[in-house]
Coordinates of C-alpha atoms and ligand atoms in Angstrom, one line a residue:
X2 CA 13.2 -12.7 -17.5
X3 CA 14.6 -16.2 -15.6
X4 CA 12.0 -18.5 -13.7
X5 CA 11.4 -16.3 -10.5
X6 CA 13.2 -13.2 -11.2
X7 CA 10.7 -11.7 -9.6
X8 CA 10.7 -13.8 -6.0
X9 CA 14.0 -13.3 -6.4
X10 CA 14.5 -9.6 -7.2
X11 CA 12.0 -8.4 -4.9
X12 CA 12.9 -10.7 -1.6
X13 CA 16.8 -11.8 -1.8
X14 CA 19.2 -8.5 -1.1
X15 CA 16.5 -6.1 0.7
X16 CA 16.4 -8.8 4.0
X17 CA 19.0 -10.4 4.5
X18 CA 22.6 -9.5 3.3
X19 CA 25.1 -8.1 6.1
X20 CA 25.6 -5.2 3.7
X21 CA 22.4 -3.3 3.3
X22 CA 20.9 -3.7 7.2
X23 CA 18.9 -0.6 7.2
X24 CA 19.0 0.2 2.9
X25 CA 15.3 1.3 1.8
X26 CA 15.3 1.0 -1.9
X27 CA 13.2 2.7 -4.0
X28 CA 13.8 1.4 -7.6
X29 CA 11.9 2.7 -10.8
X30 CA 14.3 2.0 -13.6
X31 CA 12.9 -1.9 -13.5
X32 CA 11.5 -2.6 -17.1
X33 CA 7.5 -1.7 -15.8
X34 CA 8.1 1.1 -13.4
X35 CA 8.6 -0.1 -10.9
X36 CA 10.2 -2.3 -8.0
X37 CA 10.2 -1.7 -4.5
X38 CA 11.3 -3.5 -2.3
X39 CA 13.0 -2.5 1.2
X40 CA 15.4 -4.0 3.9
X41 CA 14.2 -5.7 7.5
X42 CA 16.9 -6.2 9.5
X43 CA 16.1 -5.6 12.7
X44 CA 17.8 -2.3 13.5
X45 CA 19.0 -0.9 16.9
X46 CA 17.4 2.6 18.2
X47 CA 19.1 5.7 17.2
X48 CA 18.9 9.1 19.7
X49 CA 17.6 11.6 17.7
X50 CA 20.1 13.9 18.1
X51 CA 22.0 11.1 15.6
X52 CA 21.3 12.1 12.8
X53 CA 21.0 9.5 10.0
X54 CA 22.5 9.9 6.1
X55 CA 19.6 9.6 3.3
X56 CA 20.7 9.8 0.2
X57 CA 18.6 10.3 -2.9
X58 CA 19.6 9.6 -6.9
X59 CA 16.9 12.0 -8.9
X60 CA 15.0 15.0 -9.5
X61 CA 12.2 12.8 -11.4
X62 CA 8.5 12.3 -10.6
X63 CA 9.7 9.1 -7.8
X64 CA 12.6 11.2 -5.6
X65 CA 10.5 14.5 -5.4
X66 CA 7.7 13.1 -3.5
X67 CA 9.9 11.3 -1.5
X68 CA 11.5 14.5 -0.9
X69 CA 7.9 16.7 -0.6
X70 CA 6.4 13.7 2.0
X71 CA 10.2 13.2 4.3
X72 CA 9.8 15.3 7.7
X73 CA 11.3 12.8 10.0
X74 CA 13.4 15.5 11.3
X75 CA 15.9 12.3 11.9
X76 CA 17.2 12.5 8.2
X77 CA 19.3 15.0 7.2
X78 CA 18.9 14.3 3.3
X79 CA 21.3 14.8 0.0
X80 CA 19.9 15.1 -3.0
X81 CA 22.6 13.9 -6.0
X82 CA 21.1 14.3 -9.5
X83 CA 22.4 15.7 -13.2
X84 CA 19.4 18.4 -13.2
X85 CA 19.0 20.3 -11.1
X86 CA 14.7 20.9 -11.5
X87 CA 12.2 18.6 -11.8
X88 CA 9.9 18.4 -15.0
X89 CA 6.7 17.6 -15.4
X90 CA 7.5 14.9 -18.0
X91 CA 3.5 14.5 -18.8
X92 CA 3.4 17.7 -21.2
X93 CA 7.0 16.8 -23.1
X94 CA 4.7 16.2 -25.8
X95 CA 2.7 19.8 -25.5
X96 CA 6.3 21.8 -25.5
X97 CA 7.4 20.0 -28.9
X98 CA 5.4 22.2 -30.3
X99 CA 5.0 24.9 -28.4
X100 CA 1.8 24.9 -27.0
X101 CA 3.8 24.4 -23.7
X102 CA 6.5 26.4 -23.2
X103 CA 10.1 24.4 -21.9
X104 CA 9.9 26.5 -18.7
X105 CA 6.6 26.2 -17.6
X106 CA 6.7 22.3 -16.4
X107 CA 10.0 22.2 -14.6
X108 CA 10.4 23.9 -11.2
X109 CA 13.6 23.8 -9.6
X110 CA 14.6 21.2 -6.7
X111 CA 16.0 23.6 -4.4
X112 CA 12.2 25.2 -4.4
X113 CA 10.7 22.0 -4.1
X114 CA 13.4 21.0 -1.2
X115 CA 12.8 24.0 0.9
X116 CA 9.5 25.4 -0.1
X117 CA 8.0 21.9 1.9
X118 CA 10.0 21.5 4.4
X119 CA 9.7 25.0 5.8
X120 CA 5.9 24.6 6.9
X121 CA 6.4 21.9 9.3
X122 CA 7.2 22.7 12.7
X123 CA 10.3 24.1 13.9
X124 CA 11.1 20.7 14.9
X125 CA 10.6 19.0 11.8
X126 CA 12.7 22.4 9.9
X127 CA 15.8 20.7 11.1
X128 CA 15.4 18.2 8.2
X129 CA 18.8 18.8 6.0
X130 CA 18.3 19.0 2.1
X131 CA 21.4 19.7 -0.2
X132 CA 21.8 19.1 -3.4
X133 CA 24.8 18.0 -5.6
X134 CA 24.2 18.5 -9.7
X135 CA 25.8 15.0 -10.2
X136 CA 25.3 11.6 -11.8
X137 CA 25.7 8.6 -9.9
X138 CA 28.1 6.3 -11.8
X139 CA 28.8 3.0 -9.3
X140 CA 26.6 2.1 -6.3
X141 CA 29.1 0.6 -3.2
X142 CA 25.9 -1.2 -0.6
X143 CA 28.6 -3.1 0.5
X144 CA 30.3 -0.1 2.4
X145 CA 27.0 1.9 1.4
X146 CA 28.7 4.6 -0.2
X147 CA 28.1 6.3 -4.1
X148 CA 30.7 7.2 -6.4
X149 CA 29.3 10.7 -8.5
X150 CA 31.1 12.7 -10.8
X151 CA 29.5 15.9 -12.0
X152 CA 28.6 16.5 -15.8
X153 CA 29.6 20.2 -15.6
X154 CA 33.3 19.9 -17.5
X155 CA 34.0 23.7 -16.5
X156 CA 37.5 23.9 -15.3
X157 CA 37.0 21.1 -11.7
X158 CA 40.9 20.5 -11.6
X159 CA 39.5 16.8 -10.8
X160 CA 37.6 17.3 -9.0
X161 CA 34.5 15.8 -10.7
X162 CA 33.9 13.5 -8.8
X163 CA 33.4 12.3 -5.3
X164 CA 32.0 9.8 -3.2
X165 CA 28.8 9.9 -1.1
X166 CA 28.1 7.9 2.2
X167 CA 25.5 6.8 3.2
X168 CA 22.6 5.3 5.5
X169 CA 19.9 5.1 3.7
X170 CA 20.3 4.7 -0.5
X171 CA 16.8 6.0 -2.6
X172 CA 17.4 4.7 -5.2
X173 CA 15.3 7.3 -8.3
X174 CA 16.8 7.3 -11.4
X175 CA 14.1 6.2 -14.1
X176 CA 14.9 4.3 -17.1
X177 CA 16.7 4.5 -20.0
X178 CA 15.2 5.0 -23.6
X179 CA 15.6 1.2 -25.2
X180 CA 17.1 1.6 -28.5
X181 CA 17.2 -3.0 -28.7
X182 CA 20.6 -2.2 -30.9
X183 CA 18.9 -0.9 -33.8
X184 CA 21.5 0.6 -35.9
X185 CA 21.7 4.1 -36.6
X186 CA 19.4 5.1 -34.1
X187 CA 21.3 6.8 -31.8
X188 CA 23.3 8.3 -34.2
X189 CA 20.0 9.8 -36.4
X190 CA 17.1 9.8 -33.9
X191 CA 15.2 12.1 -31.8
X192 CA 14.1 11.4 -28.5
X193 CA 11.4 12.4 -25.9
X194 CA 12.4 12.0 -22.8
X195 CA 14.1 14.9 -20.9
X196 CA 13.1 18.8 -21.7
X197 CA 16.0 19.3 -23.8
X198 CA 14.7 16.6 -26.6
X199 CA 11.4 18.2 -26.5
X200 CA 12.9 21.2 -27.4
X201 CA 15.9 19.4 -29.6
X202 CA 12.6 17.9 -31.8
X203 CA 10.7 21.6 -31.6
X204 CA 13.5 23.4 -33.1
X205 CA 14.1 20.6 -35.5
X206 CA 10.3 20.3 -37.0
X207 CA 10.8 24.2 -37.9
X208 CA 14.1 23.5 -39.4
X209 CA 12.2 20.9 -41.6
X210 CA 9.9 23.5 -43.2
X211 CA 12.9 26.1 -43.0
X212 CA 15.0 23.8 -44.8
X213 CA 12.2 22.6 -47.5
X214 CA 10.9 26.3 -48.6
X215 CA 14.3 26.8 -49.3
X216 CA 14.6 27.5 -53.7
X217 CA 16.5 25.1 -55.3
X218 CA 14.9 21.8 -54.1
X219 CA 13.4 19.1 -55.7
X220 CA 9.4 17.9 -55.5
X221 CA 10.8 14.8 -54.1
X222 CA 13.3 15.9 -51.7
X223 CA 11.2 18.8 -49.7
X224 CA 8.2 15.4 -49.7
X225 CA 11.3 13.6 -47.5
X226 CA 12.8 16.3 -45.0
X227 CA 8.5 17.0 -44.9
X228 CA 8.7 14.0 -43.8
X229 CA 7.7 12.4 -40.1
X230 CA 8.3 9.6 -38.5
X231 CA 7.6 8.3 -35.0
X232 CA 8.1 4.7 -33.9
X233 CA 6.6 3.0 -31.2
X234 CA 3.0 3.6 -31.4
X235 CA 2.6 3.5 -27.5
X236 CA 1.1 6.9 -25.5
X237 CA 4.3 8.8 -26.1
X238 CA 4.8 8.0 -29.8
X239 CA 1.0 8.7 -31.0
X240 CA 0.1 12.0 -28.1
X241 CA 3.4 13.5 -30.1
X242 CA 1.6 12.5 -33.4
X243 CA -1.3 14.3 -32.4
X244 CA 0.3 17.3 -30.7
X245 CA 2.4 17.6 -34.7
X246 CA -0.5 16.7 -36.3
X247 CA -1.8 20.5 -34.9
X248 CA 0.4 22.3 -34.6
X249 CA 1.4 21.3 -38.7
X250 CA -2.0 21.8 -39.2
X251 CA -3.2 24.4 -37.0
X252 CA -0.5 26.3 -37.5
X253 CA 2.6 25.9 -39.9
X254 CA 0.2 25.7 -42.9
X255 CA -1.1 28.9 -42.8
X256 CA 2.6 30.6 -42.5
X257 CA 3.9 28.1 -45.4
X258 CA 1.2 27.3 -47.9
X259 CA 3.4 26.3 -50.9
X260 CA 5.0 23.7 -48.9
X261 CA 1.7 22.2 -47.1
X262 CA 0.6 19.3 -48.9
X263 CA 4.2 17.6 -49.4
X264 CA 3.9 17.5 -45.4
X265 CA 3.1 13.5 -43.7
X266 CA 3.4 12.0 -40.7
X267 CA 3.6 8.3 -40.3
X268 CA 4.1 6.2 -37.0
X269 CA 5.6 3.2 -37.0
X270 CA 4.3 0.7 -34.8
X271 CA 5.8 -4.2 -34.7
X272 CA 2.8 -4.4 -33.3
X273 CA -1.2 -5.4 -34.0
X274 CA -2.6 -2.6 -32.8
X275 CA -0.8 0.9 -32.3
X276 CA -1.8 1.6 -28.0
X277 CA -1.5 -1.6 -27.2
X278 CA -2.0 -0.8 -23.7
X279 CA -5.3 0.9 -23.3
X280 CA -8.7 -0.2 -24.0
X281 CA -10.2 -2.3 -26.9
X282 CA -12.7 0.5 -27.9
X283 CA -9.7 3.7 -27.3
X284 CA -7.5 1.7 -29.6
X285 CA -9.6 1.4 -31.7
X286 CA -11.1 5.7 -31.6
X287 CA -8.0 6.6 -32.3
X288 CA -7.2 4.2 -35.0
X289 CA -9.1 5.7 -37.2
X290 CA -8.7 9.2 -35.8
X291 CA -5.7 8.8 -37.6
X292 CA -6.7 7.6 -40.9
X293 CA -9.1 10.4 -40.8
X294 CA -6.1 12.8 -39.9
X295 CA -4.1 12.0 -42.3
X296 CA -1.2 10.6 -40.0
X297 CA 0.0 7.0 -42.0
X298 CA -0.3 4.2 -38.9
X299 CA 1.6 1.4 -39.9
X300 CA 1.0 -1.6 -37.9
X301 CA 3.6 -5.0 -37.0
X302 CA 6.6 -2.9 -39.2
X303 CA 9.0 -2.5 -37.6
X304 CA 12.1 -0.5 -37.7
X305 CA 15.7 -2.4 -38.3
X306 CA 17.6 0.1 -39.1
X307 CA 18.4 4.0 -39.4
X308 CA 21.0 5.5 -41.9
X309 CA 20.8 10.0 -41.7
X310 CA 17.7 9.9 -45.1
X311 CA 15.9 6.5 -44.4
X312 CA 14.9 4.1 -42.4
X313 CA 14.7 0.6 -43.0
X314 CA 11.5 -1.3 -41.7
X315 CA 11.1 -5.1 -41.7
X316 CA 7.3 -6.0 -42.7
X317 CA 6.3 -8.2 -40.0
X318 CA 2.2 -8.9 -42.1
X319 CA 4.1 -9.0 -45.8
X320 CA 6.7 -12.3 -45.2
X321 CA 9.9 -9.8 -43.5
X322 CA 9.8 -8.0 -46.5
X323 CA 12.2 -5.0 -45.6
X324 CA 10.6 -1.6 -47.0
X325 CA 13.5 1.7 -46.7
X326 CA 10.9 4.8 -46.0
X327 CA 12.7 8.0 -46.8
X328 CA 12.1 10.5 -43.7
X329 CA 12.8 14.9 -42.7
X330 CA 12.7 13.4 -38.6
X331 CA 12.9 11.2 -37.1
X332 CA 10.9 10.1 -33.5
X333 CA 12.1 6.5 -31.5
X334 CA 9.4 6.4 -28.3
X335 CA 9.5 2.6 -28.3
X336 CA 9.7 1.9 -24.0
X337 CA 12.8 1.6 -22.0
X338 CA 15.0 0.4 -20.6
X339 CA 17.3 -0.4 -17.2
X340 CA 20.1 2.6 -16.9
X341 CA 24.1 0.5 -16.9
X342 CA 25.1 1.2 -13.0
X343 CA 22.0 -0.1 -11.9
X344 CA 22.1 -3.6 -14.0
X345 CA 25.4 -2.9 -11.7
X346 CA 23.6 -2.7 -8.3
X347 CA 21.9 -5.2 -9.1
X348 CA 24.1 -8.0 -10.1
X349 CA 26.3 -7.3 -7.1
X350 CA 23.3 -7.5 -4.6
X351 CA 22.2 -10.9 -6.3
X352 CA 19.3 -12.9 -6.4
X353 CA 17.4 -15.1 -4.3
X354 CA 17.3 -18.5 -3.5
X355 CA 13.0 -20.1 -4.0
X356 CA 14.9 -21.8 -1.3
X357 CA 14.6 -19.0 1.5
X358 CA 10.2 -19.5 0.8
X359 CA 10.6 -23.1 0.8
X360 CA 12.7 -23.3 4.0
X361 CA 10.2 -21.7 6.1
X362 CA 6.9 -22.4 4.9
X363 CA 8.2 -26.1 5.2
X364 CA 7.2 -26.3 9.1
X365 CA 7.9 -29.8 10.2
X366 CA 11.3 -30.2 8.1
X367 CA 10.2 -33.1 6.3
X368 CA 11.5 -31.8 3.2
X369 CA 8.2 -31.9 1.6
X370 CA 5.3 -29.2 1.7
X371 CA 1.3 -30.0 2.4
X372 CA -1.2 -28.3 0.8
X373 CA -1.9 -26.7 3.9
X374 CA 2.0 -25.6 4.2
X375 CA 1.9 -24.4 0.3
X376 CA -1.1 -22.8 1.1
X377 CA -0.4 -20.3 4.1
X378 CA 3.4 -19.5 2.4
X379 CA 1.7 -17.7 -0.1
X380 CA -0.8 -16.0 2.1
X381 CA 2.2 -14.8 3.4
X382 CA 4.0 -14.0 -0.2
X383 CA 0.9 -12.5 -1.6
X384 CA 0.7 -10.1 1.3
X385 CA 4.2 -9.5 0.4
X386 CA 3.8 -8.8 -3.1
X387 CA 0.1 -7.9 -3.7
X388 CA 0.9 -8.0 -7.5
X389 CA 0.7 -11.6 -6.9
X390 CA -2.9 -11.3 -5.5
X391 CA -3.4 -9.5 -8.3
X392 CA -2.7 -12.4 -10.6
X393 CA -3.9 -15.0 -9.4
X394 CA -7.9 -12.5 -9.7
X395 CA -6.9 -11.2 -13.3
X396 CA -6.2 -15.1 -14.1
X397 CA -10.0 -15.8 -12.6
X398 CA -8.2 -18.6 -10.0
X399 CA -10.3 -19.7 -7.0
X400 CA -7.8 -19.8 -4.0
X401 CA -3.3 -19.9 -4.2
X402 CA -4.0 -23.9 -3.6
X403 CA -4.7 -24.0 -7.3
X404 CA -1.7 -22.7 -8.8
X405 CA -0.3 -26.2 -7.6
X406 CA -2.4 -27.8 -10.3
X407 CA 0.0 -26.8 -12.7
X408 CA 2.6 -28.1 -10.8
X409 CA 0.6 -31.2 -9.6
X410 CA -2.5 -33.2 -10.0
X411 CA -5.5 -32.6 -8.1
X412 CA -4.7 -30.4 -5.2
X413 CA -8.2 -31.1 -3.8
X414 CA -6.1 -34.7 -2.2
X415 CA -5.1 -33.2 1.2
X416 CA -2.2 -36.6 1.2
X417 CA -0.5 -34.1 -2.4
X418 CA 3.2 -32.6 -0.7
X419 CA 5.5 -30.5 -3.0
X420 CA 9.1 -30.9 -3.1
X421 CA 11.3 -27.8 -3.5
X422 CA 11.2 -28.2 -7.6
X423 CA 7.4 -28.4 -7.6
X424 CA 6.9 -25.5 -6.0
X425 CA 9.7 -23.7 -8.4
X426 CA 7.2 -25.4 -11.0
X427 CA 4.2 -23.9 -9.1
X428 CA 5.6 -20.3 -8.8
X429 CA 7.7 -20.3 -12.9
X430 CA 3.9 -20.1 -14.1
X431 CA 3.1 -16.5 -12.2
X432 CA 6.2 -15.4 -12.4
X433 CA 6.4 -15.8 -16.1
X434 CA 3.1 -13.5 -16.0
X435 CA 3.3 -11.7 -13.4
X436 CA 3.3 -7.7 -15.0
X437 CA 4.9 -5.7 -13.3
X438 CA 3.9 -1.7 -12.4
X439 CA 2.8 0.9 -15.6
X440 CA 5.8 2.3 -15.8
X441 CA 3.9 6.1 -14.9
X442 CA 4.4 8.9 -13.4
X443 CA 2.0 8.3 -10.8
X444 CA 3.1 4.9 -10.1
X445 CA 6.5 6.4 -9.8
X446 CA 5.0 9.5 -8.0
X447 CA 3.1 7.2 -4.9
X448 CA 6.3 4.8 -4.5
X449 CA 8.4 7.9 -3.7
X450 CA 5.5 9.1 -1.0
X451 CA 4.2 5.4 0.9
X452 CA 8.9 5.3 0.8
X453 CA 8.5 8.8 2.7
X454 CA 5.9 7.8 5.1
X455 CA 7.8 4.6 6.0
X456 CA 10.9 6.9 6.9
X457 CA 8.8 9.0 8.7
X458 CA 7.2 6.2 11.0
X459 CA 10.1 3.8 10.7
X460 CA 10.7 4.1 14.8
X461 CA 7.3 3.3 15.2
X462 CA 7.3 0.4 13.1
X463 CA 10.9 -0.6 14.5
X464 CA 9.1 -1.0 17.6
X465 CA 6.0 -2.4 16.0
X466 CA 6.7 -4.3 12.6
X467 CA 3.3 -4.3 10.2
X468 CA 5.1 -6.1 7.7
X469 CA 4.6 -9.6 6.3
X470 CA 6.4 -12.3 7.7
X471 CA 10.1 -13.0 6.4
X472 CA 11.0 -15.4 5.0
X473 CA 15.1 -15.1 6.6
X474 CA 15.5 -14.6 10.1
X475 CA 12.8 -14.2 12.7
X476 CA 9.2 -11.9 12.8
X477 CA 8.4 -9.1 10.9
X478 CA 9.1 -6.5 8.0
X479 CA 8.7 -3.3 9.2
X480 CA 6.6 -2.2 6.8
X481 CA 3.0 -3.3 4.6
X482 CA 4.6 -3.5 1.2
X483 CA 3.3 -0.9 -1.3
X484 CA 0.4 -1.0 -2.9
X485 CA -0.5 1.3 -6.2
X486 CA -3.5 2.6 -7.2
X487 CA -4.4 3.2 -10.9
X488 CA -6.6 7.0 -11.1
X489 CA -6.7 6.5 -14.4
X490 CA -4.7 7.8 -17.3
X491 CA -4.9 9.7 -20.2
X492 CA -4.3 9.4 -23.9
X493 CA -4.2 12.6 -26.1
X494 CA -5.0 12.4 -29.0
X495 CA -5.3 15.7 -30.6
X496 CA -7.6 18.4 -32.4
X497 CA -9.2 19.0 -28.8
X498 CA -10.1 15.5 -28.1
X499 CA -8.1 12.7 -25.7
X500 CA -9.2 9.5 -24.4
X501 CA -9.8 8.8 -20.7
X502 CA -9.7 5.2 -19.4
X503 CA -10.3 5.4 -15.4
X504 CA -11.2 3.7 -12.9
X505 CA -13.6 0.4 -13.5
X506 CA -12.7 0.6 -16.3
X507 CA -14.7 3.7 -17.4
X508 CA -13.8 4.7 -20.8
X509 CA -14.6 8.3 -22.2
X510 CA -12.8 9.7 -25.3
X511 CA -13.6 13.2 -27.1
X512 CA -13.9 16.9 -26.5
X513 CA -14.8 16.2 -22.8
X514 CA -11.8 14.5 -22.0
X515 CA -10.0 17.3 -23.3
X516 CA -11.1 19.3 -20.3
X517 CA -11.2 16.7 -17.7
X518 CA -7.2 16.0 -19.4
X519 CA -6.7 19.8 -18.8
X520 CA -7.6 20.5 -15.6
X521 CA -6.5 16.7 -14.1
X522 CA -2.6 18.0 -15.5
X523 CA -3.4 21.7 -14.3
X524 CA -4.0 20.3 -10.7
X525 CA -1.3 17.9 -10.8
X526 CA 1.5 20.3 -11.1
X527 CA 4.4 20.6 -8.3
X528 CA 3.7 24.4 -7.8
X529 CA 1.2 27.4 -7.8
X530 CA 4.3 29.0 -10.2
X531 CA 4.4 26.3 -12.5
X532 CA 0.1 26.0 -12.4
X533 CA -0.1 29.2 -13.3
X534 CA 2.8 29.2 -16.3
X535 CA 0.6 26.2 -17.8
X536 CA -2.8 27.9 -17.9
X537 CA -1.2 30.7 -19.2
X538 CA 1.0 28.7 -22.4
X539 CA -2.7 26.8 -22.9
X540 CA -4.7 29.8 -23.6
X541 CA -1.7 31.2 -25.2
X542 CA -2.0 29.2 -27.9
X543 CA -6.2 29.0 -27.9
X544 CA -5.9 33.2 -28.6
X545 CA -2.3 33.3 -31.1
X546 CA -1.2 29.7 -32.0
X547 CA 2.0 28.9 -31.4
X548 CA 4.6 30.2 -32.1
X549 CA 7.2 28.7 -35.1
X550 CA 10.1 30.9 -34.6
X551 CA 12.9 28.3 -34.7
X552 CA 15.0 29.9 -31.8
Ligands
LIG16 P1 12.2 10.4 -13.8 O1 11.2 11.5 -13.4 O2 12.8 9.7 -15.3 O3 13.9 11.4 -13.4 C1 14.7 9.9 -12.7 C2 15.9 10.9 -12.7 O4 16.5 10.8 -11.9 C3 15.9 12.5 -13.4 O5 16.1 13.6 -11.6 C4 17.6 12.2 -13.8 O6 18.3 13.1 -13.8 C5 18.0 11.5 -12.5 N1 19.2 9.9 -12.9 C6 19.5 9.8 -14.0 N2 20.7 9.1 -13.7 C7 20.8 9.7 -13.1 C8 22.4 8.6 -11.8 N3 23.2 7.9 -12.6 N4 22.3 9.4 -10.6 C9 21.9 10.3 -9.9 N5 20.4 10.9 -10.9 C10 20.4 10.1 -12.0 N6 3.3 9.0 -17.0 C11 2.8 8.7 -16.6 O7 1.9 8.7 -15.8 N7 1.5 10.3 -17.6 C12 1.7 10.7 -19.1 O8 1.0 11.4 -19.7 C13 3.2 10.2 -19.3 N8 3.4 10.8 -19.8 C14 4.7 10.3 -20.2 C15 5.4 11.6 -21.6 C16 7.0 11.2 -20.9 C17 7.2 12.6 -23.5 C18 7.3 10.7 -21.0 C19 9.2 10.7 -21.2 C20 7.2 10.2 -20.3 C21 5.0 10.3 -20.2 N9 5.2 8.8 -18.4 C22 4.4 9.5 -18.0 C23 6.0 8.4 -17.3 C24 6.5 9.3 -16.4 O9 7.1 10.4 -17.0 C25 8.0 8.3 -15.7 O10 7.0 7.4 -15.5 C26 8.0 8.7 -14.5 O11 9.5 10.4 -14.7 C27 9.4 8.0 -13.9 O12 9.8 8.7 -12.5 P2 11.5 7.9 -11.9 O13 11.2 8.9 -11.1 O14 11.2 7.1 -11.9 O15 11.8 8.8 -13.4

C-alpha cells in the first residue's frame, strides 16, 4: 500500500465528492477485513413519507447485522446477493468433516429480514425489504446505480442483467480467496470460504478413503491419495487440520482399518510459526499438540506451484530449495483479497490528498504548521480514525507530537514548523505500520450494527452532528466513527481442546475453553432454529460419531 493510503482511502471520497452525497459505505473487503467510512455532505430535510432507498450488497456477517438492526421506517431496503442465505462461517470447518451439517449453519435471508422487522411497532413495520439473488458486477457511484447479474442460467432470455438505483449503498461483499497467482491453485486446490466449499471438501475426503481402498493400487499410490495437504497456518487452516485429524482418527480409521497407517496430514506455512496472529503461548501449544497428534507442520515452506498430484514448495529455511510433495487432496487457505469490482469502485472514487488535512490545520494560512497546529490536526485525525490512537498506544508514544520526531528534529521547541512534505513524512510511518481491523466475523458484524444505528439516528445526527471535524468543507461529520470492541478469539485445536485469547490478553487453552467455544458459538447463532440444529448435531456426533457416507 502506498504512503498515506490509509488516510487517502478513508478520508477522501466520502467527504466532499459531489456524487457521493449521502453515500454511506460499509466495505468489509479491504485487507484487514474492515474499512468503514461515510460521507457527510450536508443534506436537506426529507419528509418521512419520501422513503430513501438503501441497497445492501451481501448477506454475510456485515450485511445481515445491518438488516437485523435497521429499524428506521424512512428507508426501503433492497438486498442484492448471490446467495439467499446467511452462513455462520466459523462452523464451516465443522461442516467439512460432518461434525455439523451444512443446513444447520445457514438461515434464509428472507427469514432474517421478515422476523426482525415484524417485531417492531406498526410504523416501523413499514420498512420494506426486497431481496434479489444476483451479484453486483459494477458500481456507478456518479449516477448512484449498481449493475447486477443473476447467476441462475435458467432461460431468463437475456433478462439476467439489471440495474438498481440507490440513495445509499451498503457494500458488505466480504472478500475473495487470495491465491497470490500461484500456478495451479485454482485448478487443483479446494478453498474453504463458502458452504459449498465445505460440502465439497467433505465429499473429497471420503472419496480419497474409498479410492485408496480399491484393489490393485500400489502402496505408494495409496499413500499419495491419503495425503491431505493444507496450505496456510492461519486460524482457518489450523482449525481444518484439527477437524480433519479428529474425523480421521475418531471415525474413518475404524471403518478403513486396512489403510489407517497410510493417512498423513501436512500443514504448510510460509512463515516461521502457525497461528502467528495469536498469543505466543497459543502458537507454541498448537505446534506441540499437532506434533504429538502426528500432523506434520512444515513452517518456512512456501507453496510455489500445484499440479494435480504434486505440490512444489520453496523451503525458505533451506536456502530456497524447491521440494515436491505428492498429495491426494489440497486445501488452500492463505488469506483473502479485495474483489475485482470493489477495486474498480475504489479507483473510481479516487484518493485523497493530504493537502486537505494540511489546509485545515494551517489556521493562519502561513504554509507551515506549528507544533500546536499539528497537535490540533492530529487530535481531529485521531477522533476520526481511532486506529491511529491505538497505533500511538502500541508504540508507546507519549503523545501525537512524538510523531514529529521522525519528521523533524526536536519537537519540544515550539518554534519548529512543518511544511506539507514533513507532514507527509510524519504520517507515512503511521500509515505503513497501521494495522487494519482483523478480517473476522466479529468486526464485520459490529460494523453492520454500527451502520444500522447510524441510519436509525440519521435525522437526529443531521440536525446535531456528533462526529469529528471535517477536513474538507465546514462543520462536523454526522456520526462518531466506528470503534471496534474486541471480545476475544478462539482457535479450536482438535481433541476437544480449544485455545481462547480473551480481552486483556487472557489466554486459556484446553478442554474448558472447548466448552466455552461450544457455548459462545451456540449463543451467537442467528436464529433459534439454527441454534437448535447445531446443538443437536454436536449431540449426535458425541453419541454416534460422524457420518462417512459420500453423498
Ligand atoms: P461475508 O460473510 O463473506 O459475506 C459476503 C456476502 O457478500 C456474501 O453473502 C456473498 O454472497 C456476498 N457477495 C459476494 N460478492 C457479491 C457481489 N458481487 N454482489 C453482491 N453480493 C456479493 N471470523 C470470526 O470472527 N471467527 C471465526 O471463528 C471465523 N472462522 C472462519 C472460518 C472460515 C472457514 C472462514 C472462511 C471465515 C471465518 N471467519 C471467522 C471470518 C469471517 O467469516 C469473515 O470475516 C466474515 O464472514 C466477513 O463478513 P462479511 O460480511 O464482510 O463477508
